[in-house]
Amino acid sequence: MTFSICVREEYEDEEGNDQRRYGVAVTTRLPAVGTLCPFASENGAVATQSLVNVELGERGIEYIDDGLSVEDALQSLLNADEGAEQRQLHGIDADGTFTFSGEECHDWYGHTSGDGYSVAGNLLTGEAVIENVAETYQDSDPDQPLAKRLVDALGAGYAEGGDKREELHVQSAALKVRTTEDEEHSPYYNDLRVDATETPIQDLRETYRLANDGFAAAMERYEEAMAEDDMSEVDDDSEE
């Protein structure tokens, strides 16, 4: 696997209530990374990579949802994993972050974390990849959708060199965003995958654009239908 980012953000919904959202995004020089690496819920986000153990992500999110801290959840899973030194695992919950890079991961590998985010990568061209991912996310505009900013963060790491295995031309990318907000309609762009391409960031960005446009069009049509229903009810009530 290559590099990923997990984030947590606090925000206010339209009614002024405090909410929290989590996001995770990843790209690699292999197909279908979205089926293996990123996991998220309204309680946290986790990324499992290097020699991937999908169970670390699946059970990690389950444990966080059950009330364990991200550190206790992920460390307990690593403690029971005989291949832990070949794994790279990181994540975030409401209170903190967790990062782990086993000593048998392949260079360049490493991780970083800060207030509300963690980034990790392996088989990279260098440390600057994850530094650029973190910096781009930190400098992003919080008024923009998190999904868009996650794509931009991946793009910054990719531009720096990303995964060093240039002989592997089939690549992939994915992102997930979850929120504590009880949304009637979740934006389509909050769960995206590009499973096989030679231009993963470009394609993920275009997929985001189209999903955003499609969501806006669908909401416009929905609102028009609701307005027509309201008018129909008014006309019915006025009949004698």
Tab-separated table of C-alpha atoms in Angstrom, residues 25-169:
chain	number	residue	atom	x	y	z
A	25	ALA	CA	-8.565	8.856	1.997
A	26	VAL	CA	-5.932	6.654	0.371
A	27	THR	CA	-4.129	6.011	-2.901
A	28	THR	CA	-1.772	3.260	-4.050
A	29	ARG	CA	-0.125	1.660	-7.093
A	30	LEU	CA	-2.436	-1.353	-6.976
A	31	PRO	CA	-6.112	-1.776	-7.943
A	32	ALA	CA	-9.125	-1.507	-5.626
A	33	VAL	CA	-7.575	0.040	-2.530
A	34	GLY	CA	-11.051	1.187	-1.468
A	35	THR	CA	-11.991	-2.407	-0.647
A	36	LEU	CA	-9.019	-2.901	1.681
A	37	CYS	CA	-7.749	0.193	3.435
A	38	PRO	CA	-10.249	2.943	4.439
A	39	PHE	CA	-12.813	2.531	7.215
A	40	ALA	CA	-14.973	5.200	8.824
A	41	SER	CA	-18.064	5.704	10.965
A	42	GLU	CA	-19.659	8.549	12.897
A	43	ASN	CA	-17.209	7.708	15.701
A	44	GLY	CA	-13.858	7.532	13.952
A	45	ALA	CA	-11.696	6.705	10.943
A	46	VAL	CA	-9.063	4.010	10.423
A	47	ALA	CA	-6.612	3.117	7.639
A	48	THR	CA	-4.836	-0.262	7.422
A	49	GLN	CA	-1.993	-0.700	4.923
A	50	SER	CA	1.476	-2.072	4.096
A	51	LEU	CA	0.972	-5.875	4.198
A	52	VAL	CA	-2.747	-5.322	4.629
A	53	ASN	CA	-4.784	-7.009	7.319
A	54	VAL	CA	-8.328	-5.868	6.525
A	55	GLU	CA	-9.547	-7.138	9.892
A	56	LEU	CA	-7.543	-4.403	11.614
A	57	GLY	CA	-9.713	-1.814	9.889
A	58	GLU	CA	-13.024	-3.648	10.158
A	59	ARG	CA	-12.664	-4.584	13.812
A	60	GLY	CA	-10.930	-1.324	14.672
A	61	ILE	CA	-14.003	0.663	13.642
A	62	GLU	CA	-16.280	-1.836	15.386
A	63	TYR	CA	-14.319	-1.436	18.632
A	64	ILE	CA	-14.405	2.365	18.366
A	65	ASP	CA	-18.159	2.215	17.748
A	66	ASP	CA	-18.454	0.055	20.875
A	67	GLY	CA	-16.809	2.804	22.933
A	68	LEU	CA	-13.111	1.888	23.016
A	69	SER	CA	-10.609	4.664	22.408
A	70	VAL	CA	-8.811	4.518	19.079
A	71	GLU	CA	-5.540	3.777	20.877
A	72	ASP	CA	-6.968	0.892	22.907
A	73	ALA	CA	-8.887	-0.473	19.921
A	74	LEU	CA	-6.021	-0.520	17.442
A	75	GLN	CA	-3.268	-1.466	19.879
A	76	SER	CA	-5.259	-4.451	21.134
A	77	LEU	CA	-5.684	-5.675	17.552
A	78	LEU	CA	-1.979	-5.279	16.825
A	79	ASN	CA	-1.098	-7.126	20.028
A	80	ALA	CA	-3.040	-10.128	18.736
A	81	ASP	CA	-1.597	-9.928	15.192
A	82	GLU	CA	1.454	-12.140	14.592
A	83	GLY	CA	2.285	-10.090	11.496
A	84	ALA	CA	2.117	-6.719	13.264
A	85	GLU	CA	5.640	-5.662	12.273
A	86	GLN	CA	4.585	-5.831	8.618
A	87	ARG	CA	1.547	-3.617	9.181
A	88	GLN	CA	0.927	0.084	9.054
A	89	LEU	CA	-2.138	1.230	10.959
A	90	HIS	CA	-3.452	4.610	11.975
A	91	GLY	CA	-6.709	6.258	12.939
A	92	ILE	CA	-8.581	8.885	14.880
A	93	ASP	CA	-11.566	9.198	17.186
A	94	ALA	CA	-13.228	11.962	19.188
A	95	ASP	CA	-10.338	12.281	21.638
A	96	GLY	CA	-7.099	11.356	19.916
A	97	THR	CA	-5.046	9.695	17.213
A	98	PHE	CA	-3.111	6.445	16.889
A	99	THR	CA	-0.204	5.735	14.508
A	100	PHE	CA	1.848	2.586	14.014
A	101	SER	CA	4.418	1.571	11.411
A	102	GLY	CA	5.932	-1.879	11.876
A	103	GLU	CA	9.691	-2.279	11.553
A	104	GLU	CA	9.264	-4.663	8.594
A	105	CYS	CA	7.444	-2.121	6.424
A	106	HIS	CA	9.340	-1.145	3.256
A	107	ASP	CA	11.181	2.142	2.793
A	108	TRP	CA	10.397	4.860	2.712
A	109	TYR	CA	7.822	4.381	5.422
A	110	GLY	CA	6.627	6.438	8.345
A	111	HIS	CA	3.789	8.427	9.835
A	112	THR	CA	2.885	11.752	11.364
A	113	SER	CA	-0.041	13.173	13.304
A	114	GLY	CA	-1.349	16.460	14.617
A	115	ASP	CA	-4.469	18.119	15.956
A	116	GLY	CA	-7.283	16.290	14.224
A	117	TYR	CA	-5.353	14.222	11.678
A	118	SER	CA	-2.934	11.354	11.084
A	119	VAL	CA	-1.009	10.463	7.922
A	120	ALA	CA	0.985	7.330	7.093
A	121	GLY	CA	2.704	5.823	4.090
A	122	ASN	CA	5.097	3.147	2.917
A	123	LEU	CA	7.027	2.369	-0.261
A	124	LEU	CA	7.195	6.118	-0.832
A	125	THR	CA	9.744	8.279	-2.614
A	126	GLY	CA	10.449	10.004	0.719
A	127	GLU	CA	9.162	11.644	3.874
A	128	ALA	CA	8.114	14.749	1.955
A	129	VAL	CA	5.117	12.793	0.607
A	130	ILE	CA	3.352	12.524	3.962
A	131	GLU	CA	4.536	15.987	4.990
A	132	ASN	CA	2.849	17.492	1.929
A	133	VAL	CA	-0.341	15.529	2.589
A	134	ALA	CA	-0.490	16.817	6.167
A	135	GLU	CA	0.371	20.416	5.270
A	136	THR	CA	-2.150	20.582	2.442
A	137	TYR	CA	-4.907	19.304	4.687
A	138	GLN	CA	-3.957	21.702	7.497
A	139	ASP	CA	-3.976	24.658	5.092
A	140	SER	CA	-7.296	23.710	3.484
A	141	ASP	CA	-10.451	25.817	3.706
A	142	PRO	CA	-12.814	24.264	6.288
A	143	ASP	CA	-15.769	25.793	4.455
A	144	GLN	CA	-15.077	23.460	1.520
A	145	PRO	CA	-16.441	19.883	1.638
A	146	LEU	CA	-14.080	17.550	3.470
A	147	ALA	CA	-14.160	15.065	0.583
A	148	LYS	CA	-12.741	17.688	-1.786
A	149	ARG	CA	-10.007	18.623	0.670
A	150	LEU	CA	-9.043	14.978	1.136
A	151	VAL	CA	-8.591	14.620	-2.620
A	152	ASP	CA	-6.414	17.733	-2.604
A	153	ALA	CA	-4.312	16.318	0.252
A	154	LEU	CA	-3.745	13.071	-1.633
A	155	GLY	CA	-2.885	15.094	-4.718
A	156	ALA	CA	-0.165	16.958	-2.843
A	157	GLY	CA	1.465	13.712	-1.773
A	158	TYR	CA	1.172	12.255	-5.252
A	159	ALA	CA	2.774	15.344	-6.781
A	160	GLU	CA	5.701	14.952	-4.401
A	161	GLY	CA	6.384	11.468	-5.766
A	162	GLY	CA	3.958	9.262	-3.883
A	163	ASP	CA	4.409	5.517	-4.243
A	164	LYS	CA	7.874	4.811	-5.693
A	165	ARG	CA	6.877	1.642	-7.614
A	166	GLU	CA	6.657	3.327	-11.021
A	167	GLU	CA	6.624	-0.030	-12.802
A	168	LEU	CA	3.113	-0.643	-11.395
A	169	HIS	CA	0.931	1.442	-13.693
